[in-house]
Tab-separated table of N, CA and C in Angstrom:
chain	number	residue	atom	x	y	z
A	1	MET	N	24.057	-12.712	-15.582
A	1	MET	CA	23.474	-12.846	-14.570
A	1	MET	C	23.683	-12.495	-13.319
A	2	MET	N	23.182	-11.543	-12.795
A	2	MET	CA	23.672	-11.348	-11.043
A	2	MET	C	22.331	-11.810	-10.207
A	3	ALA	N	22.907	-12.494	-9.277
A	3	ALA	CA	22.119	-13.183	-8.320
A	3	ALA	C	21.915	-11.990	-7.253
A	4	LYS	N	20.991	-11.708	-6.416
A	4	LYS	CA	20.900	-11.192	-5.737
A	4	LYS	C	20.005	-11.791	-3.994
A	5	THR	N	20.504	-12.221	-2.979
A	5	THR	CA	19.781	-12.898	-2.133
A	5	THR	C	19.466	-11.590	-0.530
A	6	THR	N	18.544	-12.163	-0.148
A	6	THR	CA	17.795	-11.722	0.573
A	6	THR	C	17.555	-12.200	2.012
A	7	LYS	N	17.810	-11.719	3.228
A	7	LYS	CA	17.261	-12.997	4.146
A	7	LYS	C	16.010	-11.880	5.221
A	8	THR	N	15.228	-12.382	5.691
A	8	THR	CA	14.462	-11.820	6.445
A	8	THR	C	13.638	-12.844	7.221
A	9	MET	N	12.982	-12.249	8.563
A	9	MET	CA	12.906	-13.074	9.505
A	9	MET	C	10.985	-13.385	9.532
A	10	LYS	N	10.231	-14.243	9.707
A	10	LYS	CA	8.832	-14.040	9.556
A	10	LYS	C	8.338	-14.714	11.056
A	11	MET	N	7.908	-14.105	11.716
A	11	MET	CA	7.091	-14.453	13.033
A	11	MET	C	5.759	-14.690	12.792
A	12	THR	N	5.137	-15.409	13.420
A	12	THR	CA	3.944	-16.000	12.996
A	12	THR	C	3.454	-16.302	14.409
A	13	PHE	N	2.013	-15.224	14.438
A	13	PHE	CA	1.314	-15.809	15.906
A	13	PHE	C	-0.149	-15.962	15.255
A	14	LEU	N	-0.769	-16.591	16.400
A	14	LEU	CA	-2.142	-16.875	16.180
A	14	LEU	C	-2.585	-15.420	16.814
A	15	ASN	N	-3.947	-15.110	16.235
A	15	ASN	CA	-4.514	-13.639	16.438
A	15	ASN	C	-5.682	-14.416	17.683
A	16	GLY	N	-6.583	-13.150	18.238
A	16	GLY	CA	-7.304	-13.403	19.057
A	16	GLY	C	-8.761	-14.480	18.431
A	17	GLU	N	-8.673	-14.838	17.491
A	17	GLU	CA	-9.414	-15.585	16.717
A	17	GLU	C	-9.026	-16.680	16.211
A	18	LYS	N	-7.632	-17.428	16.935
A	18	LYS	CA	-7.088	-18.615	16.291
A	18	LYS	C	-6.737	-18.691	15.140
A	19	LYS	N	-6.810	-17.299	14.410
A	19	LYS	CA	-6.289	-17.100	12.703
A	19	LYS	C	-4.752	-16.938	12.672
A	20	LYS	N	-3.966	-17.148	11.652
A	20	LYS	CA	-2.513	-17.314	11.416
A	20	LYS	C	-2.482	-15.230	10.918
A	21	ILE	N	-1.218	-14.701	11.563
A	21	ILE	CA	-0.958	-13.468	11.288
A	21	ILE	C	0.412	-13.672	11.461
A	22	SER	N	1.090	-12.617	10.491
A	22	SER	CA	2.530	-12.947	10.483
A	22	SER	C	3.267	-11.310	10.399
A	23	ILE	N	4.627	-11.339	10.959
A	23	ILE	CA	5.222	-10.077	11.009
A	23	ILE	C	6.862	-10.412	10.047
A	24	THR	N	6.803	-9.375	9.242
A	24	THR	CA	7.980	-9.958	8.343
A	24	THR	C	8.951	-8.973	8.495
A	25	LEU	N	10.214	-9.275	9.213
A	25	LEU	CA	11.492	-8.550	9.383
A	25	LEU	C	12.078	-8.255	8.125
A	26	GLY	N	12.862	-7.259	7.855
A	26	GLY	CA	13.895	-7.270	6.880
A	26	GLY	C	15.265	-6.900	7.998
A	27	ASP	N	16.353	-7.174	7.395
A	27	ASP	CA	17.295	-6.811	8.284
A	27	ASP	C	17.507	-7.230	9.492
A	28	ALA	N	16.767	-8.260	10.005
A	28	ALA	CA	16.719	-9.252	11.237
A	28	ALA	C	18.305	-9.547	11.452
A	29	VAL	N	18.283	-9.604	12.694
A	29	VAL	CA	19.963	-9.832	13.251
A	29	VAL	C	19.878	-11.346	12.905
A	30	GLU	N	20.488	-12.057	12.308
A	30	GLU	CA	21.220	-13.269	12.259
A	30	GLU	C	21.623	-14.386	13.471
A	31	ASN	N	21.138	-15.535	13.410
A	31	ASN	CA	21.476	-16.351	14.478
A	31	ASN	C	20.871	-15.942	15.863
A	32	LEU	N	19.946	-15.281	16.115
A	32	LEU	CA	18.887	-15.289	17.132
A	32	LEU	C	19.034	-16.974	17.332
A	33	THR	N	18.524	-17.022	19.106
A	33	THR	CA	17.729	-18.271	19.634
A	33	THR	C	16.598	-18.408	19.635
A	34	ALA	N	16.161	-19.662	19.531
A	34	ALA	CA	14.726	-19.488	19.989
A	34	ALA	C	14.200	-18.581	21.019
A	35	ASP	N	14.750	-18.847	22.164
A	35	ASP	CA	14.533	-18.276	22.997
A	35	ASP	C	14.303	-16.656	23.293
A	36	GLN	N	15.627	-16.394	22.274
A	36	GLN	CA	15.329	-14.785	22.197
A	36	GLN	C	14.593	-14.461	21.438
A	37	VAL	N	14.192	-14.883	20.108
A	37	VAL	CA	12.831	-14.954	19.129
A	37	VAL	C	11.765	-15.021	20.367
A	38	ARG	N	11.322	-15.912	20.835
A	38	ARG	CA	10.327	-16.109	21.380
A	38	ARG	C	9.961	-15.128	22.304
A	39	GLY	N	11.431	-14.662	23.196
A	39	GLY	CA	10.947	-13.707	23.994
A	39	GLY	C	10.552	-12.094	23.407
A	40	ALA	N	10.995	-11.752	22.286
A	40	ALA	CA	10.360	-10.467	21.446
A	40	ALA	C	9.205	-10.931	21.344
A	41	MET	N	8.904	-12.338	20.843
A	41	MET	CA	7.515	-12.487	20.264
A	41	MET	C	6.775	-12.243	21.833
A	42	ASN	N	6.780	-12.712	22.770
A	42	ASN	CA	5.860	-12.329	23.621
A	42	ASN	C	5.934	-11.083	24.426
A	43	THR	N	6.802	-10.144	24.251
A	43	THR	CA	6.893	-8.651	24.406
A	43	THR	C	5.683	-8.249	23.315
A	44	ILE	N	5.425	-8.486	22.101
A	44	ILE	CA	4.912	-8.151	21.108
A	44	ILE	C	3.355	-8.437	21.777
A	45	VAL	N	3.134	-9.365	22.043
A	45	VAL	CA	2.205	-10.066	22.623
A	45	VAL	C	1.667	-9.319	23.680
A	46	GLU	N	2.441	-9.149	25.152
A	46	GLU	CA	2.132	-8.636	26.367
A	46	GLU	C	2.086	-7.223	25.926
A	47	ALA	N	2.518	-6.353	24.878
A	47	ALA	CA	1.976	-5.103	24.844
A	47	ALA	C	0.822	-4.890	24.343
A	48	ASN	N	0.014	-5.843	23.552
A	48	ASN	CA	-1.451	-5.861	23.376
A	48	ASN	C	-1.826	-4.385	22.637
A	49	ALA	N	-0.986	-3.894	21.924
A	49	ALA	CA	-1.311	-2.604	20.841
A	49	ALA	C	-1.512	-2.719	19.790
A	50	PHE	N	-2.138	-3.857	19.422
A	50	PHE	CA	-2.685	-4.118	18.109
A	50	PHE	C	-4.255	-4.815	17.932
A	51	GLU	N	-5.024	-4.316	17.474
A	51	GLU	CA	-6.150	-5.019	17.440
A	51	GLU	C	-6.742	-4.346	16.566
A	52	LYS	N	-7.668	-5.327	16.260
A	52	LYS	CA	-9.054	-4.384	14.962
A	52	LYS	C	-10.571	-4.948	15.409
A	53	ASP	N	-11.276	-4.194	16.122
A	53	ASP	CA	-12.534	-4.482	16.252
A	53	ASP	C	-12.989	-5.575	17.443
A	54	GLY	N	-11.485	-5.100	18.362
A	54	GLY	CA	-11.860	-5.793	19.835
A	54	GLY	C	-10.717	-7.269	19.774
A	55	VAL	N	-10.454	-7.998	18.529
A	55	VAL	CA	-9.803	-8.836	18.203
A	55	VAL	C	-8.264	-8.879	18.516
A	56	ALA	N	-7.445	-8.991	19.451
A	56	ALA	CA	-6.071	-8.953	19.253
A	56	ALA	C	-5.247	-9.303	18.014
A	57	TYR	N	-4.530	-8.617	17.294
A	57	TYR	CA	-3.926	-9.436	16.091
A	57	TYR	C	-2.857	-10.451	16.511
A	58	TYR	N	-1.651	-10.024	17.717
A	58	TYR	CA	-0.738	-10.929	17.978
A	58	TYR	C	-1.013	-11.330	19.562
A	59	HIS	N	-2.039	-12.582	19.601
A	59	HIS	CA	-2.188	-13.271	20.863
A	59	HIS	C	-1.330	-14.195	21.473
A	60	THR	N	-0.882	-15.322	20.327
A	60	THR	CA	0.229	-16.539	20.721
A	60	THR	C	0.852	-16.264	19.769
A	61	PRO	N	2.262	-16.502	19.925
A	61	PRO	CA	3.107	-16.968	19.107
A	61	PRO	C	3.387	-18.274	18.596
A	62	GLN	N	3.689	-18.441	17.025
A	62	GLN	CA	3.375	-19.893	16.674
A	62	GLN	C	4.322	-20.351	16.212
A	63	SER	N	5.097	-19.406	15.585
A	63	SER	CA	6.591	-19.997	14.544
A	63	SER	C	7.532	-18.563	14.434
A	64	ALA	N	8.598	-18.923	14.239
A	64	ALA	CA	9.460	-18.006	13.878
A	64	ALA	C	10.415	-18.628	12.607
A	65	ALA	N	11.025	-17.676	11.554
A	65	ALA	CA	11.936	-18.949	10.595
A	65	ALA	C	12.690	-17.478	9.955
A	66	TYR	N	13.648	-18.004	9.366
A	66	TYR	CA	14.707	-17.124	8.789
A	66	TYR	C	14.266	-17.418	7.277
A	67	ILE	N	13.875	-16.701	6.596
A	67	ILE	CA	13.551	-16.748	4.795
A	67	ILE	C	14.590	-16.270	4.091
A	68	GLU	N	15.393	-16.938	3.297
A	68	GLU	CA	16.203	-16.324	2.235
A	68	GLU	C	15.737	-16.510	0.811
A	69	ARG	N	15.525	-15.499	0.206
A	69	ARG	CA	15.112	-15.103	-1.081
A	69	ARG	C	16.166	-15.099	-1.955
A	70	THR	N	16.557	-15.691	-3.014
A	70	THR	CA	17.430	-15.399	-4.118
A	70	THR	C	16.748	-15.228	-5.476
A	71	VAL	N	17.097	-14.022	-6.046
A	71	VAL	CA	16.659	-13.418	-7.257
A	71	VAL	C	17.728	-13.172	-8.212
A	72	THR	N	17.246	-13.911	-9.531
A	72	THR	CA	18.646	-14.095	-10.469
A	72	THR	C	17.909	-13.513	-11.783
A	73	ASP	N	18.215	-12.143	-12.186
A	73	ASP	CA	17.446	-11.384	-13.354
A	73	ASP	C	18.332	-12.032	-14.417
A	74	ILE	N	17.007	-12.524	-15.294
A	74	ILE	CA	17.468	-12.975	-16.812
A	74	ILE	C	17.726	-11.432	-17.460
A	75	PHE	N	16.828	-10.469	-18.053
A	75	PHE	CA	16.994	-8.916	-17.931
A	75	PHE	C	16.612	-7.927	-17.543
A	76	ASN	N	17.193	-7.000	-17.121
A	76	ASN	CA	16.361	-5.759	-16.464
A	76	ASN	C	17.167	-4.513	-16.917
A	77	ASP	N	16.299	-4.177	-18.284
A	77	ASP	CA	16.287	-2.919	-18.723
A	77	ASP	C	16.620	-1.853	-17.882
A	78	SER	N	15.526	-1.783	-16.763
A	78	SER	CA	15.753	-0.622	-16.147
A	78	SER	C	16.930	-0.393	-15.154
A	79	ALA	N	17.439	-1.562	-14.872
A	79	ALA	CA	18.660	-1.518	-14.061
A	79	ALA	C	19.851	-0.808	-14.710
A	80	GLU	N	19.973	-1.372	-16.312
A	80	GLU	CA	21.006	-0.699	-17.033
A	80	GLU	C	20.357	0.898	-17.325
A	81	SER	N	19.489	1.026	-17.317
A	81	SER	CA	19.230	2.466	-17.899
A	81	SER	C	19.350	3.381	-16.369
A	82	ALA	N	19.450	2.893	-15.436
A	82	ALA	CA	20.222	3.387	-14.262
A	82	ALA	C	21.239	3.721	-13.978
A	83	VAL	N	22.216	3.006	-14.752
A	83	VAL	CA	23.658	2.878	-14.462
A	83	VAL	C	24.105	4.037	-15.586
A	84	GLU	N	23.638	3.877	-17.027
A	84	GLU	CA	23.939	4.394	-18.538
A	84	GLU	C	23.446	5.802	-18.180
A	85	PRO	N	23.771	6.925	-18.211
A	85	PRO	CA	23.232	8.229	-18.365
A	85	PRO	C	22.270	7.723	-19.900
A	86	ALA	N	21.628	8.895	-19.836
A	86	ALA	CA	20.180	8.676	-20.985
A	86	ALA	C	21.321	9.691	-22.004
A	87	ALA	N	21.013	9.599	-23.521
A	87	ALA	CA	21.892	9.738	-24.423
A	87	ALA	C	20.864	11.147	-24.275
A	88	LYS	N	21.909	12.504	-24.630
A	88	LYS	CA	21.430	13.652	-24.984
A	88	LYS	C	20.977	14.197	-26.578
A	89	GLN	N	19.873	14.267	-26.288
A	89	GLN	CA	18.998	14.915	-27.609
A	89	GLN	C	18.964	16.362	-27.613
A	90	ASP	N	19.633	16.385	-29.208
A	90	ASP	CA	19.754	18.601	-29.750
A	90	ASP	C	18.708	18.496	-30.260
């Protein structure tokens, strides 16, 4: 069995109606400080580039976290078939 771990960054905002909305980024730079991430989130808010029906998607930064996810296959037939060439039928 082989385990695969991925790491993403989840940034959570309140929208213009004070409902939570998140952005999840793969391949995020690791070990960013709270000030760096908060600054990036404030830039997204200040751009005011995302809205629906007049409601801003990203109005107030609320939280940010790195999320690590580990998947351990018990079996994966599709992974094995991708490695082994298919048998040729004559």
